[in-house]
Amino acid sequence: MSGNFLALAQPGVQQLSPYVPGKPVDELARELDIDPARIIKLASNENPLGASPKALAAIHHALADLTRYPDGNGFELKQRLSELCRVQANQVTLGNGSNDILELVARAYLAPGLNAVFSEHAFAIYPIVTQAVNADARVAPAKDWGHDLTAMLAAIDENTRVVFIANPNNPTGTWFGPRALEAFLAAVPRDVLVVLDEAYIEYAEGVDLPDGLDYLASYPNLLVSRTFSKAYGLAALRVGYALSSPAVADILNRVRQPFNVNSLALVAARAALDDVEYVAHSRRLNEAGMQQLEEGFRQLGLSWIPSKANFIAVDVAREAGPVYQGLLREGVIVRPVAGYGLPRHLRVSIGLASENSRLLEALAKVLARG
Ligand SMILES: *Cc1c(COP(=O)(O)O)cnc(C)c1O
């Protein structure tokens, strides 16, 4: 007799739907039996510029030391982050991507009988990390596709330990301004950890978006998470970070794996932070690409959810699944978001101008087929 290892898993884990990533280029190339060079991927909010040359040089240099374990404390990277983020080094937690940070939070602060609050249409990792530790999810209804902070506040109860908020949110690109954040932070009970996920902040900081770092000193229950996967162009390396009170950082550092960020990621992230020109270029490219896509969608008679991130959710005015499939056959990978409660939308990451054009042409072709 062998055990039923599906039924033996923790209840929350048994019921988990795995995260569905954007389709890799090579996978589609195999399926269509075509040259990967003919495929464009606008499905995972990656930086279309390629990594910063400074990051690449740092990696090259670090290759000589691959037999050594990385610096488990990430001293150099934390030092630089603490300077740039105006905090002490003991307020920084490094993660294997910022997803790692979200998981550390869930492991450290959630448990059966406790709950996390997040919004409808919010980033898929919030329900996954919550469910994986058998905690409850309290999902607040969205307003105009975005986070309704008032509804989120109302969803907090005595068993709430964590609130996950993305600003801007993925996959909607929606955002809220400083006033809304200030009112929210002032009203949240002080024993609830507010995780403010700023994965896309570099694209819009200072425009309309609050900088979560401005509130760290006043709110010891605030954690700001950020990533090197988007504007810093290092998604493959898996590195992100959290800024929080020293107490929360202390706890997260107890549960993380001792070498959760590898040595190439550490040096690349450190170098990328100082490549101000690369980030500025990424931002300009993103703004131009956003305009290009909006104009293209307008010409196709489509509407979209206004976005401050490096992607845009377009309403294809019909069930989006077949449109997604049609685009794949044109060699264009975007992201279906029905799993986020958006069955008529497709999420398109902003690419190079040539990639955006190809997406628009392919979309016109697929929609014309009806
Ligand atoms: C992409 C993204 C992340 C970051 O993922 P990494 O693990 O750092 O690659 C975090 N939050 C949101 C909302 C995202 O879209």
Short mmCIF file of C-alpha atoms and ligand atoms in Angstrom, two decimals:
data_model
loop_
_atom_site.label_atom_id
_atom_site.label_comp_id
_atom_site.label_asym_id
_atom_site.label_seq_id
_atom_site.Cartn_x
_atom_site.Cartn_y
_atom_site.Cartn_z
CA MET A 1 0.00 0.00 0.00
CA SER A 2 1.30 3.41 -0.83
CA GLY A 3 0.09 6.66 0.69
CA ASN A 4 -2.04 9.13 -1.27
CA PHE A 5 0.45 11.93 -1.43
CA LEU A 6 -2.03 14.30 -3.01
CA ALA A 7 -4.45 13.87 -0.12
CA LEU A 8 -1.65 13.94 2.45
CA ALA A 9 -0.53 17.45 1.44
CA GLN A 10 -1.58 20.38 3.62
CA PRO A 11 -5.18 21.39 2.72
CA GLY A 12 -4.17 24.83 1.43
CA VAL A 13 -1.46 23.32 -0.72
CA GLN A 14 -3.82 20.67 -2.14
CA GLN A 15 -6.13 23.41 -3.34
CA LEU A 16 -3.41 25.62 -4.81
CA SER A 17 -3.57 26.53 -8.47
CA PRO A 18 0.04 26.91 -9.57
CA TYR A 19 1.21 30.27 -10.88
CA VAL A 20 0.99 30.40 -14.67
CA PRO A 21 3.96 32.29 -16.09
CA GLY A 22 4.18 33.92 -19.52
CA LYS A 23 4.89 31.35 -22.22
CA PRO A 24 8.64 31.06 -22.88
CA VAL A 25 9.81 31.89 -26.43
CA ASP A 26 11.52 28.51 -26.86
CA GLU A 27 8.38 26.65 -25.86
CA LEU A 28 6.30 28.41 -28.51
CA ALA A 29 9.10 27.89 -31.05
CA ARG A 30 8.95 24.12 -30.37
CA GLU A 31 5.15 24.07 -30.58
CA LEU A 32 5.01 26.01 -33.86
CA ASP A 33 8.24 24.50 -35.16
CA ILE A 34 9.59 27.94 -36.07
CA ASP A 35 12.75 29.94 -35.43
CA PRO A 36 12.66 31.55 -31.93
CA ALA A 37 14.04 34.71 -33.54
CA ARG A 38 10.66 35.19 -35.23
CA ILE A 39 8.82 35.25 -31.93
CA ILE A 40 8.29 38.26 -29.67
CA LYS A 41 7.40 37.93 -26.02
CA LEU A 42 5.43 40.72 -24.38
CA ALA A 43 4.12 38.52 -21.61
CA SER A 44 6.16 38.88 -18.44
CA ASN A 45 6.80 42.60 -18.00
CA GLU A 46 10.48 42.12 -18.69
CA ASN A 47 12.74 44.99 -19.71
CA PRO A 48 13.06 44.88 -23.51
CA LEU A 49 16.43 46.66 -23.48
CA GLY A 50 18.54 43.71 -22.35
CA ALA A 51 20.54 43.92 -19.12
CA SER A 52 22.59 46.96 -18.19
CA PRO A 53 26.17 46.70 -19.55
CA LYS A 54 27.40 47.58 -16.05
CA ALA A 55 25.53 44.61 -14.59
CA LEU A 56 26.92 42.33 -17.29
CA ALA A 57 30.48 43.48 -16.58
CA ALA A 58 30.01 42.83 -12.87
CA ILE A 59 28.72 39.32 -13.58
CA HIS A 60 31.65 38.62 -15.85
CA HIS A 61 34.04 39.57 -13.12
CA ALA A 62 32.22 37.47 -10.48
CA LEU A 63 32.33 34.33 -12.64
CA ALA A 64 35.85 33.71 -11.37
CA ASP A 65 34.45 32.95 -7.90
CA LEU A 66 31.64 30.53 -8.66
CA THR A 67 33.04 27.84 -6.38
CA ARG A 68 32.42 30.06 -3.34
CA TYR A 69 29.10 30.47 -1.56
CA PRO A 70 27.68 33.96 -2.01
CA ASP A 71 27.85 36.51 0.81
CA GLY A 72 24.82 35.34 2.78
CA ASN A 73 24.37 38.81 4.22
CA GLY A 74 24.63 40.57 0.88
CA PHE A 75 26.72 43.25 2.57
CA GLU A 76 27.65 45.36 -0.47
CA LEU A 77 24.20 45.35 -2.01
CA LYS A 78 22.47 46.10 1.28
CA GLN A 79 24.92 48.90 1.98
CA ARG A 80 24.17 50.58 -1.32
CA LEU A 81 20.42 50.02 -0.99
CA SER A 82 20.40 51.51 2.47
CA GLU A 83 22.14 54.65 1.18
CA LEU A 84 19.79 55.03 -1.77
CA CYS A 85 16.67 54.22 0.23
CA ARG A 86 17.57 56.39 3.24
CA VAL A 87 17.36 53.50 5.75
CA GLN A 88 19.79 51.53 7.91
CA ALA A 89 21.26 48.32 6.49
CA ASN A 90 19.37 46.36 9.17
CA GLN A 91 16.11 47.46 7.54
CA VAL A 92 16.90 45.67 4.28
CA THR A 93 15.98 42.07 3.47
CA LEU A 94 17.20 40.57 0.21
CA GLY A 95 15.04 38.10 -1.68
CA ASN A 96 15.34 35.60 -4.50
CA GLY A 97 13.16 37.95 -6.49
CA SER A 98 10.62 39.99 -4.58
CA ASN A 99 8.30 36.96 -4.76
CA ASP A 100 10.64 35.44 -2.20
CA ILE A 101 9.97 38.42 0.08
CA LEU A 102 6.20 37.91 -0.21
CA GLU A 103 6.63 34.27 0.70
CA LEU A 104 8.85 35.10 3.68
CA VAL A 105 6.18 37.45 4.95
CA ALA A 106 3.52 34.76 4.68
CA ARG A 107 5.67 32.16 6.41
CA ALA A 108 6.63 34.50 9.20
CA TYR A 109 3.28 36.16 9.88
CA LEU A 110 0.44 33.98 8.58
CA ALA A 111 -0.91 30.66 9.84
CA PRO A 112 -4.22 28.75 9.97
CA GLY A 113 -6.92 30.94 11.54
CA LEU A 114 -5.13 34.14 10.50
CA ASN A 115 -5.75 35.98 7.26
CA ALA A 116 -4.28 38.25 4.61
CA VAL A 117 -6.26 41.01 2.92
CA PHE A 118 -5.73 41.85 -0.74
CA SER A 119 -7.76 43.15 -3.66
CA GLU A 120 -9.70 41.52 -6.41
CA HIS A 121 -7.53 41.47 -9.61
CA ALA A 122 -4.38 41.69 -7.45
CA PHE A 123 -1.03 40.04 -8.19
CA ALA A 124 -1.39 36.22 -8.25
CA ILE A 125 1.38 35.56 -5.75
CA TYR A 126 -0.64 37.02 -2.85
CA PRO A 127 -3.26 34.25 -2.85
CA ILE A 128 -0.61 31.61 -3.48
CA VAL A 129 1.62 32.49 -0.54
CA THR A 130 -1.40 32.93 1.72
CA GLN A 131 -2.95 29.59 0.82
CA ALA A 132 0.38 27.77 0.97
CA VAL A 133 0.54 28.40 4.72
CA ASN A 134 -3.14 27.48 5.21
CA ALA A 135 -4.12 31.03 6.09
CA ASP A 136 -7.33 32.65 4.84
CA ALA A 137 -7.59 35.22 2.08
CA ARG A 138 -9.97 38.14 2.49
CA VAL A 139 -10.41 39.57 -0.98
CA ALA A 140 -11.71 43.15 -1.16
CA PRO A 141 -13.72 44.13 -4.24
CA ALA A 142 -11.86 46.30 -6.75
CA LYS A 143 -13.05 49.72 -7.88
CA ASP A 144 -12.55 50.69 -11.54
CA TRP A 145 -10.22 47.67 -11.80
CA GLY A 146 -7.92 49.13 -9.11
CA HIS A 147 -7.42 48.73 -5.39
CA ASP A 148 -10.22 50.22 -3.32
CA LEU A 149 -8.28 51.07 -0.18
CA THR A 150 -11.47 51.84 1.72
CA ALA A 151 -12.85 48.39 0.94
CA MET A 152 -9.51 46.87 1.87
CA LEU A 153 -9.58 48.65 5.20
CA ALA A 154 -13.09 47.35 5.81
CA ALA A 155 -11.91 43.80 5.07
CA ILE A 156 -9.38 43.89 7.93
CA ASP A 157 -10.57 41.99 11.00
CA GLU A 158 -9.01 40.87 14.28
CA ASN A 159 -7.36 37.88 12.56
CA THR A 160 -5.72 39.94 9.82
CA ARG A 161 -1.95 40.00 10.05
CA VAL A 162 -0.95 41.12 6.55
CA VAL A 163 -2.34 43.35 3.82
CA PHE A 164 -0.82 42.99 0.35
CA ILE A 165 -1.06 46.06 -1.87
CA ALA A 166 0.57 46.53 -5.26
CA ASN A 167 1.07 50.09 -6.49
CA PRO A 168 0.87 50.00 -9.46
CA ASN A 169 -0.96 46.69 -9.50
CA ASN A 170 -0.21 43.82 -11.84
CA PRO A 171 -2.05 42.86 -14.12
CA THR A 172 -4.22 45.98 -14.18
CA GLY A 173 -1.54 48.71 -14.04
CA THR A 174 -3.85 50.72 -11.77
CA TRP A 175 -2.45 52.95 -9.06
CA PHE A 176 -3.35 55.26 -6.21
CA GLY A 177 -1.79 58.53 -5.11
CA PRO A 178 -0.05 59.68 -1.92
CA ARG A 179 -3.20 60.95 -0.19
CA ALA A 180 -4.97 57.61 -0.47
CA LEU A 181 -1.91 55.80 0.88
CA GLU A 182 -1.54 58.24 3.76
CA ALA A 183 -5.18 57.85 4.79
CA PHE A 184 -4.89 54.07 4.54
CA LEU A 185 -1.71 53.82 6.62
CA ALA A 186 -3.15 56.12 9.26
CA ALA A 187 -6.24 53.90 9.61
CA VAL A 188 -4.70 50.41 9.51
CA PRO A 189 -4.26 48.82 12.96
CA ARG A 190 -0.61 49.00 14.01
CA ASP A 191 -0.31 45.23 14.41
CA VAL A 192 -1.20 44.57 10.77
CA LEU A 193 1.79 44.42 8.41
CA VAL A 194 1.17 46.45 5.26
CA VAL A 195 3.17 45.01 2.36
CA LEU A 196 3.41 47.71 -0.27
CA ASP A 197 4.62 45.99 -3.43
CA GLU A 198 6.39 48.56 -5.60
CA ALA A 199 7.65 46.27 -8.37
CA TYR A 200 7.04 48.98 -10.98
CA ILE A 201 7.81 52.14 -9.00
CA GLU A 202 10.84 53.07 -11.11
CA TYR A 203 8.57 53.67 -14.11
CA ALA A 204 6.41 56.31 -12.48
CA GLU A 205 7.95 57.46 -9.24
CA GLY A 206 7.36 61.10 -8.53
CA VAL A 207 4.70 61.44 -11.20
CA ASP A 208 1.57 60.46 -9.31
CA LEU A 209 2.80 57.55 -7.29
CA PRO A 210 3.68 57.81 -3.63
CA ASP A 211 7.18 56.65 -2.68
CA GLY A 212 6.57 54.07 0.04
CA LEU A 213 9.95 54.88 1.56
CA ASP A 214 8.62 58.25 2.69
CA TYR A 215 6.38 56.46 5.21
CA LEU A 216 8.77 53.90 6.70
CA ALA A 217 9.87 56.10 9.57
CA SER A 218 6.29 56.81 10.69
CA TYR A 219 4.91 53.30 10.18
CA PRO A 220 6.90 50.40 11.68
CA ASN A 221 4.15 48.12 10.30
CA LEU A 222 5.01 49.09 6.69
CA LEU A 223 7.13 46.92 4.41
CA VAL A 224 8.03 48.15 0.93
CA SER A 225 9.07 45.48 -1.55
CA ARG A 226 10.94 46.19 -4.77
CA THR A 227 12.61 44.19 -7.49
CA PHE A 228 15.46 44.12 -9.98
CA SER A 229 13.29 42.13 -12.42
CA LYS A 230 11.53 45.00 -14.15
CA ALA A 231 13.12 48.44 -14.69
CA TYR A 232 16.55 47.10 -13.70
CA GLY A 233 16.31 44.38 -16.33
CA LEU A 234 17.57 41.40 -14.29
CA ALA A 235 14.53 39.09 -14.18
CA ALA A 236 16.56 35.94 -14.87
CA LEU A 237 18.83 36.46 -11.87
CA ARG A 238 16.02 36.55 -9.28
CA VAL A 239 16.76 39.40 -6.91
CA GLY A 240 14.48 41.73 -5.02
CA TYR A 241 14.41 43.42 -1.63
CA ALA A 242 12.27 44.62 1.22
CA LEU A 243 12.62 47.77 3.29
CA SER A 244 10.93 47.65 6.65
CA SER A 245 11.43 48.31 10.31
CA PRO A 246 14.50 46.53 11.76
CA ALA A 247 12.18 44.19 13.71
CA VAL A 248 10.38 42.93 10.61
CA ALA A 249 13.68 42.62 8.71
CA ASP A 250 15.10 40.63 11.62
CA ILE A 251 12.18 38.18 11.44
CA LEU A 252 12.33 37.79 7.66
CA ASN A 253 16.06 37.21 7.81
CA ARG A 254 15.48 34.35 10.25
CA VAL A 255 13.27 32.44 7.84
CA ARG A 256 15.01 33.08 4.53
CA GLN A 257 17.44 30.55 3.15
CA PRO A 258 20.98 31.53 4.14
CA PHE A 259 22.10 31.99 0.51
CA ASN A 260 18.80 32.98 -1.10
CA VAL A 261 20.45 35.48 -3.46
CA ASN A 262 23.26 34.11 -5.60
CA SER A 263 26.58 35.83 -6.10
CA LEU A 264 25.98 36.86 -9.72
CA ALA A 265 22.67 38.43 -8.76
CA LEU A 266 24.28 40.28 -5.85
CA VAL A 267 26.96 41.95 -7.97
CA ALA A 268 24.67 42.59 -10.93
CA ALA A 269 22.05 44.24 -8.74
CA ARG A 270 24.71 46.35 -7.06
CA ALA A 271 26.00 47.53 -10.44
CA ALA A 272 22.50 48.06 -11.88
CA LEU A 273 21.61 50.43 -9.03
CA ASP A 274 24.28 52.80 -10.20
CA ASP A 275 23.37 52.60 -13.89
CA VAL A 276 21.11 55.61 -13.67
CA GLU A 277 21.24 56.10 -17.43
CA TYR A 278 19.90 52.59 -18.07
CA VAL A 279 16.92 53.12 -15.79
CA ALA A 280 16.24 56.53 -17.32
CA HIS A 281 16.39 54.99 -20.80
CA SER A 282 14.01 52.22 -19.68
CA ARG A 283 11.55 54.79 -18.41
CA ARG A 284 11.64 56.86 -21.62
CA LEU A 285 11.26 53.76 -23.78
CA ASN A 286 8.34 52.67 -21.65
CA GLU A 287 6.56 56.03 -21.92
CA ALA A 288 6.96 56.08 -25.70
CA GLY A 289 5.85 52.45 -26.00
CA MET A 290 2.80 53.06 -23.82
CA GLN A 291 1.74 55.93 -26.11
CA GLN A 292 2.36 53.80 -29.18
CA LEU A 293 0.19 50.98 -27.86
CA GLU A 294 -2.59 53.29 -26.67
CA GLU A 295 -2.69 54.95 -30.06
CA GLY A 296 -2.74 51.54 -31.77
CA PHE A 297 -5.54 50.28 -29.54
CA ARG A 298 -7.51 53.47 -30.20
CA GLN A 299 -7.21 52.89 -33.95
CA LEU A 300 -8.48 49.35 -33.45
CA GLY A 301 -11.44 50.70 -31.50
CA LEU A 302 -10.32 48.98 -28.30
CA SER A 303 -10.30 50.34 -24.77
CA TRP A 304 -7.76 49.63 -22.08
CA ILE A 305 -7.10 50.12 -18.39
CA PRO A 306 -4.86 53.19 -17.92
CA SER A 307 -1.51 51.98 -16.54
CA LYS A 308 1.52 53.44 -14.79
CA ALA A 309 3.57 50.27 -15.13
CA ASN A 310 5.45 48.67 -18.05
CA PHE A 311 2.40 46.85 -19.35
CA ILE A 312 -1.16 47.58 -20.31
CA ALA A 313 -4.33 45.51 -20.08
CA VAL A 314 -6.32 45.91 -23.29
CA ASP A 315 -10.01 45.02 -23.54
CA VAL A 316 -10.37 42.96 -26.72
CA ALA A 317 -14.17 43.28 -26.53
CA ARG A 318 -14.73 39.52 -26.67
CA GLU A 319 -13.52 36.43 -24.88
CA ALA A 320 -9.74 36.94 -24.84
CA GLY A 321 -8.62 33.27 -24.93
CA PRO A 322 -9.05 32.78 -28.69
CA VAL A 323 -7.37 36.14 -29.38
CA TYR A 324 -4.41 35.06 -27.24
CA GLN A 325 -4.21 31.79 -29.22
CA GLY A 326 -4.45 33.68 -32.51
CA LEU A 327 -1.59 35.96 -31.46
CA LEU A 328 0.53 32.92 -30.54
CA ARG A 329 0.07 31.61 -34.08
CA GLU A 330 1.39 34.98 -35.28
CA GLY A 331 4.45 34.47 -33.09
CA VAL A 332 3.38 37.07 -30.51
CA ILE A 333 3.18 36.06 -26.85
CA VAL A 334 1.06 38.17 -24.51
CA ARG A 335 -0.62 37.26 -21.24
CA PRO A 336 -4.19 36.06 -20.82
CA VAL A 337 -5.60 37.30 -17.51
CA ALA A 338 -8.90 35.42 -17.17
CA GLY A 339 -7.44 33.83 -14.04
CA TYR A 340 -7.37 37.32 -12.51
CA GLY A 341 -11.06 37.85 -13.21
CA LEU A 342 -10.37 39.71 -16.47
CA PRO A 343 -11.73 37.38 -19.19
CA ARG A 344 -11.90 40.02 -21.95
CA HIS A 345 -8.49 41.56 -21.35
CA LEU A 346 -5.00 40.67 -22.48
CA ARG A 347 -2.00 42.04 -20.65
CA VAL A 348 0.66 43.35 -23.01
CA SER A 349 4.13 44.24 -21.75
CA ILE A 350 5.62 47.34 -23.36
CA GLY A 351 8.34 46.27 -25.78
CA LEU A 352 10.70 47.94 -28.20
CA ALA A 353 8.95 50.13 -30.82
CA SER A 354 9.33 47.36 -33.41
CA GLU A 355 7.84 44.77 -31.07
CA ASN A 356 4.91 47.01 -30.21
CA SER A 357 4.25 47.48 -33.93
CA ARG A 358 4.29 43.74 -34.53
CA LEU A 359 1.86 43.18 -31.68
CA LEU A 360 -0.51 45.80 -33.09
CA GLU A 361 -0.34 44.34 -36.60
CA ALA A 362 -0.91 40.82 -35.32
CA LEU A 363 -3.77 41.98 -33.13
CA ALA A 364 -5.45 43.76 -36.05
CA LYS A 365 -5.12 40.58 -38.12
CA VAL A 366 -6.47 38.28 -35.42
CA LEU A 367 -9.40 40.57 -34.56
CA ALA A 368 -10.31 40.97 -38.26
CA ARG A 369 -10.80 37.21 -38.48
CA GLY A 370 -13.59 37.66 -35.96
C1 LIG B 1 6.87 41.19 -11.29
C2 LIG B 1 6.27 41.45 -9.98
C3 LIG B 1 6.96 41.18 -8.81
C4 LIG B 1 8.39 40.80 -8.82
O1 LIG B 1 8.73 39.57 -9.12
P1 LIG B 1 10.21 39.10 -8.88
O2 LIG B 1 10.05 37.91 -8.02
O3 LIG B 1 10.97 40.18 -8.19
O4 LIG B 1 10.73 38.81 -10.23
C5 LIG B 1 6.38 41.50 -7.59
N1 LIG B 1 5.17 42.04 -7.54
C6 LIG B 1 4.48 42.35 -8.64
C7 LIG B 1 3.18 43.03 -8.51
C8 LIG B 1 5.00 42.04 -9.88
O5 LIG B 1 4.29 42.30 -10.97
#
